[in-house]
Amino acid sequence: MQKNGKDNINYNNRHVGEIFTADVITVSPRMSIIGAVETMAEKGFRRLPVTDSGTGKVLGIVTAGDIINFIGGGEKFNLVSRKHKGNVISALNDSVREIMSPKVLSVRENARIQEVASLIVEKKCGGIPILDSDGAIKGIVTERDVLKVMNCQDSPLTVRDVMTRSPYITSPDNTVTNVAKEMISHKFRRLPVVSEDVLFGIITAMDIMKYVGNGGVFKNMVTGDVSDIISVSVRDVMSGNLYTTSPDVSTRDASIQMIEKNVGALPVIEDSNLVGVITEFDVVRLLSQSGNGNSSPGKDY
C-alpha cells in the first residue's frame, strides 16, 4: 500500500488526507468468505472494504472480528448452523456479503486527524475508510497510521499510566474455538497466553485468520463440521514472535516499538510477571483525548 504523505507530522489542525493509506485492496460482495480470509491472511490486513465492482462505492466492510465471530459461534455463526447445517467448508464458500458489516463508518480526507482518532476510540474500530463525494473509496486510515503521528509527540505518561492491568489471559492448551468465543464475548482482538504464571506468547485474531486463510483449518476437518477444529490448540496457531515492554517505558517508546515490530500490542512485564497490556488503541486514545486531561486506560486489547 502507498502512503499518502508523511508518517510523522504534528497532528494539530492537520487532515487525515496527509496520513491515510491509499491503493486499498477491496473485495466484491460475491467473493467467497474463504477468498476474503485468504486475501486478509496473505496481505496481513485486519479489514477489507467490500465495494461495487462497477462504481467503486463501498457496500460494507469485512474484518478479522467478523471472521472470528463467524468461526467462534457468534451471531454470524448462524450462516454455518442454519443455512449450511453446520458444514463450515460449505459456509466458507458462501459469499462475503453474508457476514460483512453493511453499516460502514467513513470520513472524508479533509477530516482532522484528532477527530478521526476520537472516532476510532469512540467506535472501537481499528480502521476507517476514506470516501469521496460519490461514496467511492479513496483510502483507509488505521490505528497504525494515527499511531505514527503520535510517535512524534512528547508525553509525560508511561506504559503504566495507560496499560490495561491484570489482562484476561488464556492457556497454550486452550482450543482455537474457545479462544474465538472468548474474543467475541469480551470484545478482544488478542489474548496473552500464560502457562504456570509464565508468559508463553500472545494469540491474536490475525493468527486465527492466517490459520484459516492458509488452509490449516482444513487439515483437521473430516466431516466439514465445526467440531472438527476443536482439538486445535492455541500453541499450534499463535505466532512465535513475542515482544514485551515494561511499566516505566514511555508511551512514545512503546509506540515506536509496536511500529518497528509491526505488532498491535505489547505485554507488560514487571519482575518476570505479566502485569498488563498496552495496545495501539491505548496510544491512539491518548491522542484523541489530548488537551482534556483524561488519561484513564482503555480496555480494547
PDB file of C-alpha atoms in Angstrom:
ATOM      1  CA  MET A   1       0.000   0.000   0.000  1.00  0.00           C
ATOM      2  CA  GLN A   2       1.098   3.507  -0.741  1.00  0.00           C
ATOM      3  CA  LYS A   3       1.187   6.136   1.979  1.00  0.00           C
ATOM      4  CA  ASN A   4      -0.314   9.488   1.164  1.00  0.00           C
ATOM      5  CA  GLY A   5       2.050  11.941   2.824  1.00  0.00           C
ATOM      6  CA  LYS A   6       4.481  11.759   5.736  1.00  0.00           C
ATOM      7  CA  ASP A   7       4.102   9.385   8.651  1.00  0.00           C
ATOM      8  CA  ASN A   8       5.421  11.601  11.428  1.00  0.00           C
ATOM      9  CA  ILE A   9       3.735  15.000  11.457  1.00  0.00           C
ATOM     10  CA  ASN A  10       2.297  17.367  14.010  1.00  0.00           C
ATOM     11  CA  TYR A  11      -1.342  16.363  14.123  1.00  0.00           C
ATOM     12  CA  ASN A  12      -2.733  19.709  15.335  1.00  0.00           C
ATOM     13  CA  ASN A  13      -5.151  21.024  12.686  1.00  0.00           C
ATOM     14  CA  ARG A  14      -3.782  18.511  10.184  1.00  0.00           C
ATOM     15  CA  HIS A  15      -6.051  16.436   7.990  1.00  0.00           C
ATOM     16  CA  VAL A  16      -6.313  12.710   7.626  1.00  0.00           C
ATOM     17  CA  GLY A  17      -5.627  13.102   3.907  1.00  0.00           C
ATOM     18  CA  GLU A  18      -1.959  13.538   4.858  1.00  0.00           C
ATOM     19  CA  ILE A  19      -1.596  10.136   6.517  1.00  0.00           C
ATOM     20  CA  PHE A  20      -4.174   7.738   5.094  1.00  0.00           C
ATOM     21  CA  THR A  21      -3.274   4.579   3.213  1.00  0.00           C
ATOM     22  CA  ALA A  22      -4.118   4.745  -0.486  1.00  0.00           C
ATOM     23  CA  ASP A  23      -4.426   1.897  -3.008  1.00  0.00           C
ATOM     24  CA  VAL A  24      -6.675  -0.074  -0.677  1.00  0.00           C
ATOM     25  CA  ILE A  25      -7.365  -3.712  -1.523  1.00  0.00           C
ATOM     26  CA  THR A  26     -11.117  -4.224  -1.795  1.00  0.00           C
ATOM     27  CA  VAL A  27     -13.266  -7.268  -2.479  1.00  0.00           C
ATOM     28  CA  SER A  28     -16.504  -7.896  -4.319  1.00  0.00           C
ATOM     29  CA  PRO A  29     -19.598  -8.859  -2.309  1.00  0.00           C
ATOM     30  CA  ARG A  30     -19.671 -12.010  -4.470  1.00  0.00           C
ATOM     31  CA  MET A  31     -16.220 -13.140  -3.329  1.00  0.00           C
ATOM     32  CA  SER A  32     -16.305 -16.247  -1.155  1.00  0.00           C
ATOM     33  CA  ILE A  33     -15.700 -15.881   2.562  1.00  0.00           C
ATOM     34  CA  ILE A  34     -12.642 -18.112   2.326  1.00  0.00           C
ATOM     35  CA  GLY A  35     -11.386 -15.969  -0.567  1.00  0.00           C
ATOM     36  CA  ALA A  36     -11.628 -12.856   1.607  1.00  0.00           C
ATOM     37  CA  VAL A  37      -9.930 -14.654   4.502  1.00  0.00           C
ATOM     38  CA  GLU A  38      -7.091 -15.788   2.239  1.00  0.00           C
ATOM     39  CA  THR A  39      -6.651 -12.205   0.980  1.00  0.00           C
ATOM     40  CA  MET A  40      -6.537 -10.829   4.525  1.00  0.00           C
ATOM     41  CA  ALA A  41      -4.091 -13.529   5.627  1.00  0.00           C
ATOM     42  CA  GLU A  42      -1.797 -13.024   2.623  1.00  0.00           C
ATOM     43  CA  LYS A  43      -1.745  -9.226   2.868  1.00  0.00           C
ATOM     44  CA  GLY A  44      -1.796  -9.054   6.665  1.00  0.00           C
ATOM     45  CA  PHE A  45      -4.879  -6.804   6.703  1.00  0.00           C
ATOM     46  CA  ARG A  46      -7.442  -6.891   9.507  1.00  0.00           C
ATOM     47  CA  ARG A  47     -10.171  -5.396   7.328  1.00  0.00           C
ATOM     48  CA  LEU A  48     -11.291  -5.305   3.700  1.00  0.00           C
ATOM     49  CA  PRO A  49     -13.809  -2.835   2.280  1.00  0.00           C
ATOM     50  CA  VAL A  50     -16.468  -4.546   0.166  1.00  0.00           C
ATOM     51  CA  THR A  51     -17.177  -2.477  -2.947  1.00  0.00           C
ATOM     52  CA  ASP A  52     -19.333  -2.494  -6.046  1.00  0.00           C
ATOM     53  CA  SER A  53     -17.076  -3.524  -8.928  1.00  0.00           C
ATOM     54  CA  GLY A  54     -18.710  -1.042 -11.299  1.00  0.00           C
ATOM     55  CA  THR A  55     -18.974   2.140  -9.238  1.00  0.00           C
ATOM     56  CA  GLY A  56     -16.374   1.525  -6.559  1.00  0.00           C
ATOM     57  CA  LYS A  57     -18.909   2.505  -3.914  1.00  0.00           C
ATOM     58  CA  VAL A  58     -18.464   0.926  -0.511  1.00  0.00           C
ATOM     59  CA  LEU A  59     -21.188  -1.597   0.292  1.00  0.00           C
ATOM     60  CA  GLY A  60     -19.770  -2.872   3.545  1.00  0.00           C
ATOM     61  CA  ILE A  61     -16.627  -3.997   5.309  1.00  0.00           C
ATOM     62  CA  VAL A  62     -15.407  -7.385   6.477  1.00  0.00           C
ATOM     63  CA  THR A  63     -12.976  -7.527   9.375  1.00  0.00           C
ATOM     64  CA  ALA A  64     -10.977 -10.082  11.303  1.00  0.00           C
ATOM     65  CA  GLY A  65     -13.579  -9.624  14.021  1.00  0.00           C
ATOM     66  CA  ASP A  66     -16.314 -10.712  11.608  1.00  0.00           C
ATOM     67  CA  ILE A  67     -14.336 -13.861  10.759  1.00  0.00           C
ATOM     68  CA  ILE A  68     -13.741 -14.663  14.442  1.00  0.00           C
ATOM     69  CA  ASN A  69     -17.452 -14.120  15.094  1.00  0.00           C
ATOM     70  CA  PHE A  70     -18.233 -16.455  12.190  1.00  0.00           C
ATOM     71  CA  ILE A  71     -15.866 -19.198  13.377  1.00  0.00           C
ATOM     72  CA  GLY A  72     -16.352 -18.838  17.110  1.00  0.00           C
ATOM     73  CA  GLY A  73     -20.101 -19.170  17.432  1.00  0.00           C
ATOM     74  CA  GLY A  74     -21.126 -15.511  17.406  1.00  0.00           C
ATOM     75  CA  GLU A  75     -24.232 -14.240  15.630  1.00  0.00           C
ATOM     76  CA  LYS A  76     -22.527 -14.676  12.242  1.00  0.00           C
ATOM     77  CA  PHE A  77     -22.177 -18.398  13.008  1.00  0.00           C
ATOM     78  CA  ASN A  78     -25.883 -18.643  12.110  1.00  0.00           C
ATOM     79  CA  LEU A  79     -24.707 -18.843   8.497  1.00  0.00           C
ATOM     80  CA  VAL A  80     -22.996 -22.121   9.393  1.00  0.00           C
ATOM     81  CA  SER A  81     -25.550 -23.596  11.766  1.00  0.00           C
ATOM     82  CA  ARG A  82     -28.716 -22.682   9.884  1.00  0.00           C
ATOM     83  CA  LYS A  83     -28.100 -22.130   6.196  1.00  0.00           C
ATOM     84  CA  HIS A  84     -25.286 -24.695   5.846  1.00  0.00           C
ATOM     85  CA  LYS A  85     -26.455 -27.182   8.513  1.00  0.00           C
ATOM     86  CA  GLY A  86     -23.189 -26.995  10.456  1.00  0.00           C
ATOM     87  CA  ASN A  87     -20.919 -27.511   7.462  1.00  0.00           C
ATOM     88  CA  VAL A  88     -18.128 -24.958   7.824  1.00  0.00           C
ATOM     89  CA  ILE A  89     -16.492 -25.746   4.482  1.00  0.00           C
ATOM     90  CA  SER A  90     -19.774 -25.118   2.691  1.00  0.00           C
ATOM     91  CA  ALA A  91     -20.294 -21.864   4.615  1.00  0.00           C
ATOM     92  CA  LEU A  92     -16.754 -20.662   3.853  1.00  0.00           C
ATOM     93  CA  ASN A  93     -17.582 -20.907   0.169  1.00  0.00           C
ATOM     94  CA  ASP A  94     -20.648 -18.692   0.559  1.00  0.00           C
ATOM     95  CA  SER A  95     -20.354 -15.017  -0.434  1.00  0.00           C
ATOM     96  CA  VAL A  96     -18.716 -12.452   1.816  1.00  0.00           C
ATOM     97  CA  ARG A  97     -21.888 -10.319   1.733  1.00  0.00           C
ATOM     98  CA  GLU A  98     -23.348 -12.867   4.184  1.00  0.00           C
ATOM     99  CA  ILE A  99     -21.026 -11.817   7.023  1.00  0.00           C
ATOM    100  CA  MET A 100     -19.858  -8.301   6.104  1.00  0.00           C
ATOM    101  CA  SER A 101     -20.942  -5.314   8.174  1.00  0.00           C
ATOM    102  CA  PRO A 102     -23.167  -3.221   5.867  1.00  0.00           C
ATOM    103  CA  LYS A 103     -23.026  -0.087   8.012  1.00  0.00           C
ATOM    104  CA  VAL A 104     -19.621   1.449   7.357  1.00  0.00           C
ATOM    105  CA  LEU A 105     -18.199   4.293   9.405  1.00  0.00           C
ATOM    106  CA  SER A 106     -16.365   6.600   6.993  1.00  0.00           C
ATOM    107  CA  VAL A 107     -14.805  10.059   6.756  1.00  0.00           C
ATOM    108  CA  ARG A 108     -13.622  12.458   4.062  1.00  0.00           C
ATOM    109  CA  GLU A 109      -9.940  13.187   3.583  1.00  0.00           C
ATOM    110  CA  ASN A 110     -10.363  16.720   4.975  1.00  0.00           C
ATOM    111  CA  ALA A 111     -11.349  15.352   8.416  1.00  0.00           C
ATOM    112  CA  ARG A 112      -8.904  16.368  11.143  1.00  0.00           C
ATOM    113  CA  ILE A 113      -6.608  13.662  12.453  1.00  0.00           C
ATOM    114  CA  GLN A 114      -7.676  14.213  16.053  1.00  0.00           C
ATOM    115  CA  GLU A 115     -11.340  13.895  15.063  1.00  0.00           C
ATOM    116  CA  VAL A 116     -10.607  10.578  13.373  1.00  0.00           C
ATOM    117  CA  ALA A 117      -8.652   9.388  16.411  1.00  0.00           C
ATOM    118  CA  SER A 118     -11.688  10.218  18.548  1.00  0.00           C
ATOM    119  CA  LEU A 119     -13.919   8.212  16.199  1.00  0.00           C
ATOM    120  CA  ILE A 120     -11.586   5.208  16.366  1.00  0.00           C
ATOM    121  CA  VAL A 121     -11.736   5.318  20.155  1.00  0.00           C
ATOM    122  CA  GLU A 122     -15.468   6.024  20.437  1.00  0.00           C
ATOM    123  CA  LYS A 123     -16.476   3.285  17.991  1.00  0.00           C
ATOM    124  CA  LYS A 124     -13.606   0.934  18.932  1.00  0.00           C
ATOM    125  CA  CYS A 125     -12.765   0.335  15.297  1.00  0.00           C
ATOM    126  CA  GLY A 126      -9.269  -0.300  14.004  1.00  0.00           C
ATOM    127  CA  GLY A 127      -9.682   1.484  10.686  1.00  0.00           C
ATOM    128  CA  ILE A 128     -11.969   3.904   8.864  1.00  0.00           C
ATOM    129  CA  PRO A 129     -12.429   4.079   5.060  1.00  0.00           C
ATOM    130  CA  ILE A 130     -11.908   7.445   3.348  1.00  0.00           C
ATOM    131  CA  LEU A 131     -14.655   8.109   0.788  1.00  0.00           C
ATOM    132  CA  ASP A 132     -15.055  10.700  -1.945  1.00  0.00           C
ATOM    133  CA  SER A 133     -18.231  12.708  -2.579  1.00  0.00           C
ATOM    134  CA  ASP A 134     -19.700   9.842  -4.633  1.00  0.00           C
ATOM    135  CA  GLY A 135     -19.182   7.274  -1.886  1.00  0.00           C
ATOM    136  CA  ALA A 136     -16.265   5.583  -3.672  1.00  0.00           C
ATOM    137  CA  ILE A 137     -13.267   4.570  -1.605  1.00  0.00           C
ATOM    138  CA  LYS A 138     -10.107   6.672  -1.757  1.00  0.00           C
ATOM    139  CA  GLY A 139      -8.166   5.029   1.046  1.00  0.00           C
ATOM    140  CA  ILE A 140      -8.297   3.932   4.653  1.00  0.00           C
ATOM    141  CA  VAL A 141      -6.895   5.316   7.894  1.00  0.00           C
ATOM    142  CA  THR A 142      -5.970   2.884  10.636  1.00  0.00           C
ATOM    143  CA  GLU A 143      -4.857   2.894  14.240  1.00  0.00           C
ATOM    144  CA  ARG A 144      -1.331   2.332  12.952  1.00  0.00           C
ATOM    145  CA  ASP A 145      -1.490   5.463  10.776  1.00  0.00           C
ATOM    146  CA  VAL A 146      -2.597   7.543  13.751  1.00  0.00           C
ATOM    147  CA  LEU A 147      -0.038   5.852  15.991  1.00  0.00           C
ATOM    148  CA  LYS A 148       2.750   7.023  13.677  1.00  0.00           C
ATOM    149  CA  VAL A 149       1.510  10.585  14.112  1.00  0.00           C
ATOM    150  CA  MET A 150       1.516  10.143  17.874  1.00  0.00           C
ATOM    151  CA  ASN A 151       5.112   8.939  17.601  1.00  0.00           C
ATOM    152  CA  CYS A 152       6.478  12.459  17.318  1.00  0.00           C
ATOM    153  CA  GLN A 153       4.525  13.778  20.306  1.00  0.00           C
ATOM    154  CA  ASP A 154       6.234  14.033  23.692  1.00  0.00           C
ATOM    155  CA  SER A 155       4.183  12.774  26.623  1.00  0.00           C
ATOM    156  CA  PRO A 156       4.983  12.522  30.347  1.00  0.00           C
ATOM    157  CA  LEU A 157       2.924   9.336  30.549  1.00  0.00           C
ATOM    158  CA  THR A 158       4.449   5.888  30.859  1.00  0.00           C
ATOM    159  CA  VAL A 159       3.136   2.478  29.888  1.00  0.00           C
ATOM    160  CA  ARG A 160       1.985   2.034  33.496  1.00  0.00           C
ATOM    161  CA  ASP A 161      -0.335   5.036  33.133  1.00  0.00           C
ATOM    162  CA  VAL A 162      -2.274   3.718  30.136  1.00  0.00           C
ATOM    163  CA  MET A 163      -1.952  -0.071  30.083  1.00  0.00           C
ATOM    164  CA  THR A 164      -4.790  -2.476  30.812  1.00  0.00           C
ATOM    165  CA  ARG A 165      -3.943  -4.042  34.151  1.00  0.00           C
ATOM    166  CA  SER A 166      -4.432  -7.714  35.024  1.00  0.00           C
ATOM    167  CA  PRO A 167      -5.463  -8.598  31.465  1.00  0.00           C
ATOM    168  CA  TYR A 168      -7.684 -11.510  30.580  1.00  0.00           C
ATOM    169  CA  ILE A 169      -5.471 -14.458  29.647  1.00  0.00           C
ATOM    170  CA  THR A 170      -5.697 -17.901  28.066  1.00  0.00           C
ATOM    171  CA  SER A 171      -3.530 -21.028  28.153  1.00  0.00           C
ATOM    172  CA  PRO A 172      -1.452 -22.619  25.371  1.00  0.00           C
ATOM    173  CA  ASP A 173      -3.579 -25.771  25.603  1.00  0.00           C
ATOM    174  CA  ASN A 174      -6.864 -23.935  25.101  1.00  0.00           C
ATOM    175  CA  THR A 175      -8.545 -24.522  21.751  1.00  0.00           C
ATOM    176  CA  VAL A 176      -8.866 -22.088  18.884  1.00  0.00           C
ATOM    177  CA  THR A 177     -12.632 -22.434  19.102  1.00  0.00           C
ATOM    178  CA  ASN A 178     -12.708 -21.477  22.789  1.00  0.00           C
ATOM    179  CA  VAL A 179     -10.334 -18.548  22.239  1.00  0.00           C
ATOM    180  CA  ALA A 180     -12.513 -17.277  19.399  1.00  0.00           C
ATOM    181  CA  LYS A 181     -15.529 -17.454  21.724  1.00  0.00           C
ATOM    182  CA  GLU A 182     -13.612 -15.586  24.429  1.00  0.00           C
ATOM    183  CA  MET A 183     -12.607 -12.876  21.954  1.00  0.00           C
ATOM    184  CA  ILE A 184     -16.249 -12.481  20.915  1.00  0.00           C
ATOM    185  CA  SER A 185     -17.541 -12.446  24.489  1.00  0.00           C
ATOM    186  CA  HIS A 186     -15.000  -9.918  25.797  1.00  0.00           C
ATOM    187  CA  LYS A 187     -14.539  -7.999  22.524  1.00  0.00           C
ATOM    188  CA  PHE A 188     -10.782  -8.527  22.485  1.00  0.00           C
ATOM    189  CA  ARG A 189      -8.546  -8.829  19.416  1.00  0.00           C
ATOM    190  CA  ARG A 190      -5.779 -10.669  21.250  1.00  0.00           C
ATOM    191  CA  LEU A 191      -5.148 -12.595  24.444  1.00  0.00           C
ATOM    192  CA  PRO A 192      -1.878 -13.153  26.337  1.00  0.00           C
ATOM    193  CA  VAL A 193      -1.064 -16.862  26.601  1.00  0.00           C
ATOM    194  CA  VAL A 194       0.160 -17.821  30.086  1.00  0.00           C
ATOM    195  CA  SER A 195       1.330 -21.194  31.390  1.00  0.00           C
ATOM    196  CA  GLU A 196       2.175 -21.654  35.092  1.00  0.00           C
ATOM    197  CA  ASP A 197       2.445 -17.883  35.612  1.00  0.00           C
ATOM    198  CA  VAL A 198       4.916 -17.567  32.718  1.00  0.00           C
ATOM    199  CA  LEU A 199       4.055 -15.585  29.603  1.00  0.00           C
ATOM    200  CA  PHE A 200       4.066 -18.103  26.780  1.00  0.00           C
ATOM    201  CA  GLY A 201       3.066 -15.780  23.934  1.00  0.00           C
ATOM    202  CA  ILE A 202       0.078 -13.896  22.577  1.00  0.00           C
ATOM    203  CA  ILE A 203      -2.750 -15.162  20.372  1.00  0.00           C
ATOM    204  CA  THR A 204      -4.361 -12.651  18.025  1.00  0.00           C
ATOM    205  CA  ALA A 205      -7.376 -12.566  15.755  1.00  0.00           C
ATOM    206  CA  MET A 206      -4.914 -12.377  12.848  1.00  0.00           C
ATOM    207  CA  ASP A 207      -3.208 -15.593  13.984  1.00  0.00           C
ATOM    208  CA  ILE A 208      -6.563 -17.352  13.698  1.00  0.00           C
ATOM    209  CA  MET A 209      -7.231 -15.619  10.387  1.00  0.00           C
ATOM    210  CA  LYS A 210      -3.916 -16.836   8.981  1.00  0.00           C
ATOM    211  CA  TYR A 211      -4.563 -20.343  10.252  1.00  0.00           C
ATOM    212  CA  VAL A 212      -7.864 -20.452   8.374  1.00  0.00           C
ATOM    213  CA  GLY A 213      -6.593 -18.496   5.368  1.00  0.00           C
ATOM    214  CA  ASN A 214      -3.562 -20.712   4.892  1.00  0.00           C
ATOM    215  CA  GLY A 215      -5.767 -23.800   4.834  1.00  0.00           C
ATOM    216  CA  GLY A 216      -4.551 -25.156   8.175  1.00  0.00           C
ATOM    217  CA  VAL A 217      -8.067 -25.466   9.469  1.00  0.00           C
ATOM    218  CA  PHE A 218      -8.971 -27.975   6.772  1.00  0.00           C
ATOM    219  CA  LYS A 219      -6.225 -30.407   7.816  1.00  0.00           C
ATOM    220  CA  ASN A 220      -8.253 -31.276  10.911  1.00  0.00           C
ATOM    221  CA  MET A 221     -11.631 -31.421   9.224  1.00  0.00           C
ATOM    222  CA  VAL A 222     -13.111 -34.781   8.410  1.00  0.00           C
ATOM    223  CA  THR A 223     -16.834 -34.141   8.070  1.00  0.00           C
ATOM    224  CA  GLY A 224     -16.820 -30.404   7.443  1.00  0.00           C
ATOM    225  CA  ASP A 225     -18.425 -29.875  10.848  1.00  0.00           C
ATOM    226  CA  VAL A 226     -17.133 -27.091  13.079  1.00  0.00           C
ATOM    227  CA  SER A 227     -16.427 -29.651  15.807  1.00  0.00           C
ATOM    228  CA  ASP A 228     -13.531 -30.940  13.697  1.00  0.00           C
ATOM    229  CA  ILE A 229     -11.372 -27.929  14.624  1.00  0.00           C
ATOM    230  CA  ILE A 230     -11.992 -28.004  18.387  1.00  0.00           C
ATOM    231  CA  SER A 231      -8.867 -30.088  19.064  1.00  0.00           C
ATOM    232  CA  VAL A 232      -6.526 -27.476  17.570  1.00  0.00           C
ATOM    233  CA  SER A 233      -4.664 -25.761  20.398  1.00  0.00           C
ATOM    234  CA  VAL A 234      -3.534 -22.179  20.780  1.00  0.00           C
ATOM    235  CA  ARG A 235       0.133 -23.236  20.816  1.00  0.00           C
ATOM    236  CA  ASP A 236      -0.266 -24.597  17.271  1.00  0.00           C
ATOM    237  CA  VAL A 237      -1.725 -21.373  15.878  1.00  0.00           C
ATOM    238  CA  MET A 238      -0.177 -18.381  17.612  1.00  0.00           C
ATOM    239  CA  SER A 239       2.807 -16.525  16.191  1.00  0.00           C
ATOM    240  CA  GLY A 240       6.228 -17.453  17.530  1.00  0.00           C
ATOM    241  CA  ASN A 241       7.314 -13.819  17.872  1.00  0.00           C
ATOM    242  CA  LEU A 242       6.905 -12.271  21.311  1.00  0.00           C
ATOM    243  CA  TYR A 243       7.811  -8.661  22.119  1.00  0.00           C
ATOM    244  CA  THR A 244       7.284  -7.152  25.563  1.00  0.00           C
ATOM    245  CA  THR A 245       7.773  -3.882  27.394  1.00  0.00           C
ATOM    246  CA  SER A 246       7.968  -2.679  30.997  1.00  0.00           C
ATOM    247  CA  PRO A 247       5.724  -0.324  33.014  1.00  0.00           C
ATOM    248  CA  ASP A 248       8.222   2.540  33.216  1.00  0.00           C
ATOM    249  CA  VAL A 249       8.845   2.812  29.466  1.00  0.00           C
ATOM    250  CA  SER A 250       7.384   5.989  27.924  1.00  0.00           C
ATOM    251  CA  THR A 251       4.268   5.645  25.805  1.00  0.00           C
ATOM    252  CA  ARG A 252       6.224   7.157  22.918  1.00  0.00           C
ATOM    253  CA  ASP A 253       8.931   4.483  23.122  1.00  0.00           C
ATOM    254  CA  ALA A 254       6.292   1.767  23.415  1.00  0.00           C
ATOM    255  CA  SER A 255       4.539   3.063  20.301  1.00  0.00           C
ATOM    256  CA  ILE A 256       7.854   3.138  18.416  1.00  0.00           C
ATOM    257  CA  GLN A 257       8.435  -0.491  19.372  1.00  0.00           C
ATOM    258  CA  MET A 258       4.961  -1.507  18.179  1.00  0.00           C
ATOM    259  CA  ILE A 259       5.556   0.194  14.828  1.00  0.00           C
ATOM    260  CA  GLU A 260       9.066  -1.241  14.373  1.00  0.00           C
ATOM    261  CA  LYS A 261       7.958  -4.768  15.302  1.00  0.00           C
ATOM    262  CA  ASN A 262       4.679  -4.474  13.386  1.00  0.00           C
ATOM    263  CA  VAL A 263       2.570  -5.576  16.346  1.00  0.00           C
ATOM    264  CA  GLY A 264      -0.634  -4.132  17.733  1.00  0.00           C
ATOM    265  CA  ALA A 265       0.109  -4.739  21.405  1.00  0.00           C
ATOM    266  CA  LEU A 266       2.884  -5.349  23.912  1.00  0.00           C
ATOM    267  CA  PRO A 267       2.525  -7.456  27.066  1.00  0.00           C
ATOM    268  CA  VAL A 268       3.907  -5.536  30.045  1.00  0.00           C
ATOM    269  CA  ILE A 269       6.346  -7.454  32.242  1.00  0.00           C
ATOM    270  CA  GLU A 270       7.491  -6.469  35.745  1.00  0.00           C
ATOM    271  CA  ASP A 271       9.590  -8.725  37.991  1.00  0.00           C
ATOM    272  CA  SER A 272       9.089 -11.529  35.454  1.00  0.00           C
ATOM    273  CA  ASN A 273       5.299 -11.287  35.822  1.00  0.00           C
ATOM    274  CA  LEU A 274       2.656 -10.180  33.336  1.00  0.00           C
ATOM    275  CA  VAL A 275       1.114  -7.035  34.829  1.00  0.00           C
ATOM    276  CA  GLY A 276      -0.679  -5.532  31.859  1.00  0.00           C
ATOM    277  CA  VAL A 277      -1.014  -4.986  28.114  1.00  0.00           C
ATOM    278  CA  ILE A 278      -0.548  -1.777  26.136  1.00  0.00           C
ATOM    279  CA  THR A 279      -2.057  -1.539  22.656  1.00  0.00           C
ATOM    280  CA  GLU A 280      -2.141   0.757  19.659  1.00  0.00           C
ATOM    281  CA  PHE A 281      -5.651   1.626  20.807  1.00  0.00           C
ATOM    282  CA  ASP A 282      -4.323   2.880  24.167  1.00  0.00           C
ATOM    283  CA  VAL A 283      -1.886   5.272  22.465  1.00  0.00           C
ATOM    284  CA  VAL A 284      -4.487   6.484  19.960  1.00  0.00           C
ATOM    285  CA  ARG A 285      -6.753   7.099  22.947  1.00  0.00           C
ATOM    286  CA  LEU A 286      -4.110   9.454  24.343  1.00  0.00           C
ATOM    287  CA  LEU A 287      -4.069  11.372  21.071  1.00  0.00           C
ATOM    288  CA  SER A 288      -7.851  11.642  20.938  1.00  0.00           C
ATOM    289  CA  GLN A 289      -8.004  12.972  24.496  1.00  0.00           C
ATOM    290  CA  SER A 290      -5.012  15.310  24.366  1.00  0.00           C
ATOM    291  CA  GLY A 291      -5.796  18.582  25.985  1.00  0.00           C
ATOM    292  CA  ASN A 292      -8.745  17.425  28.093  1.00  0.00           C
ATOM    293  CA  GLY A 293      -6.755  15.891  30.928  1.00  0.00           C
ATOM    294  CA  ASN A 294      -8.362  12.463  30.641  1.00  0.00           C
ATOM    295  CA  SER A 295      -5.828   9.671  30.593  1.00  0.00           C
ATOM    296  CA  SER A 296      -7.673   6.673  32.045  1.00  0.00           C
ATOM    297  CA  PRO A 297      -6.706   3.395  30.378  1.00  0.00           C
ATOM    298  CA  GLY A 298      -8.725   1.723  27.654  1.00  0.00           C
ATOM    299  CA  LYS A 299      -9.972  -1.848  27.571  1.00  0.00           C
ATOM    300  CA  ASP A 300      -9.694  -2.742  23.912  1.00  0.00           C
ATOM    301  CA  TYR A 301      -6.819  -5.204  23.752  1.00  0.00           C
TER     302      TYR A 301
END
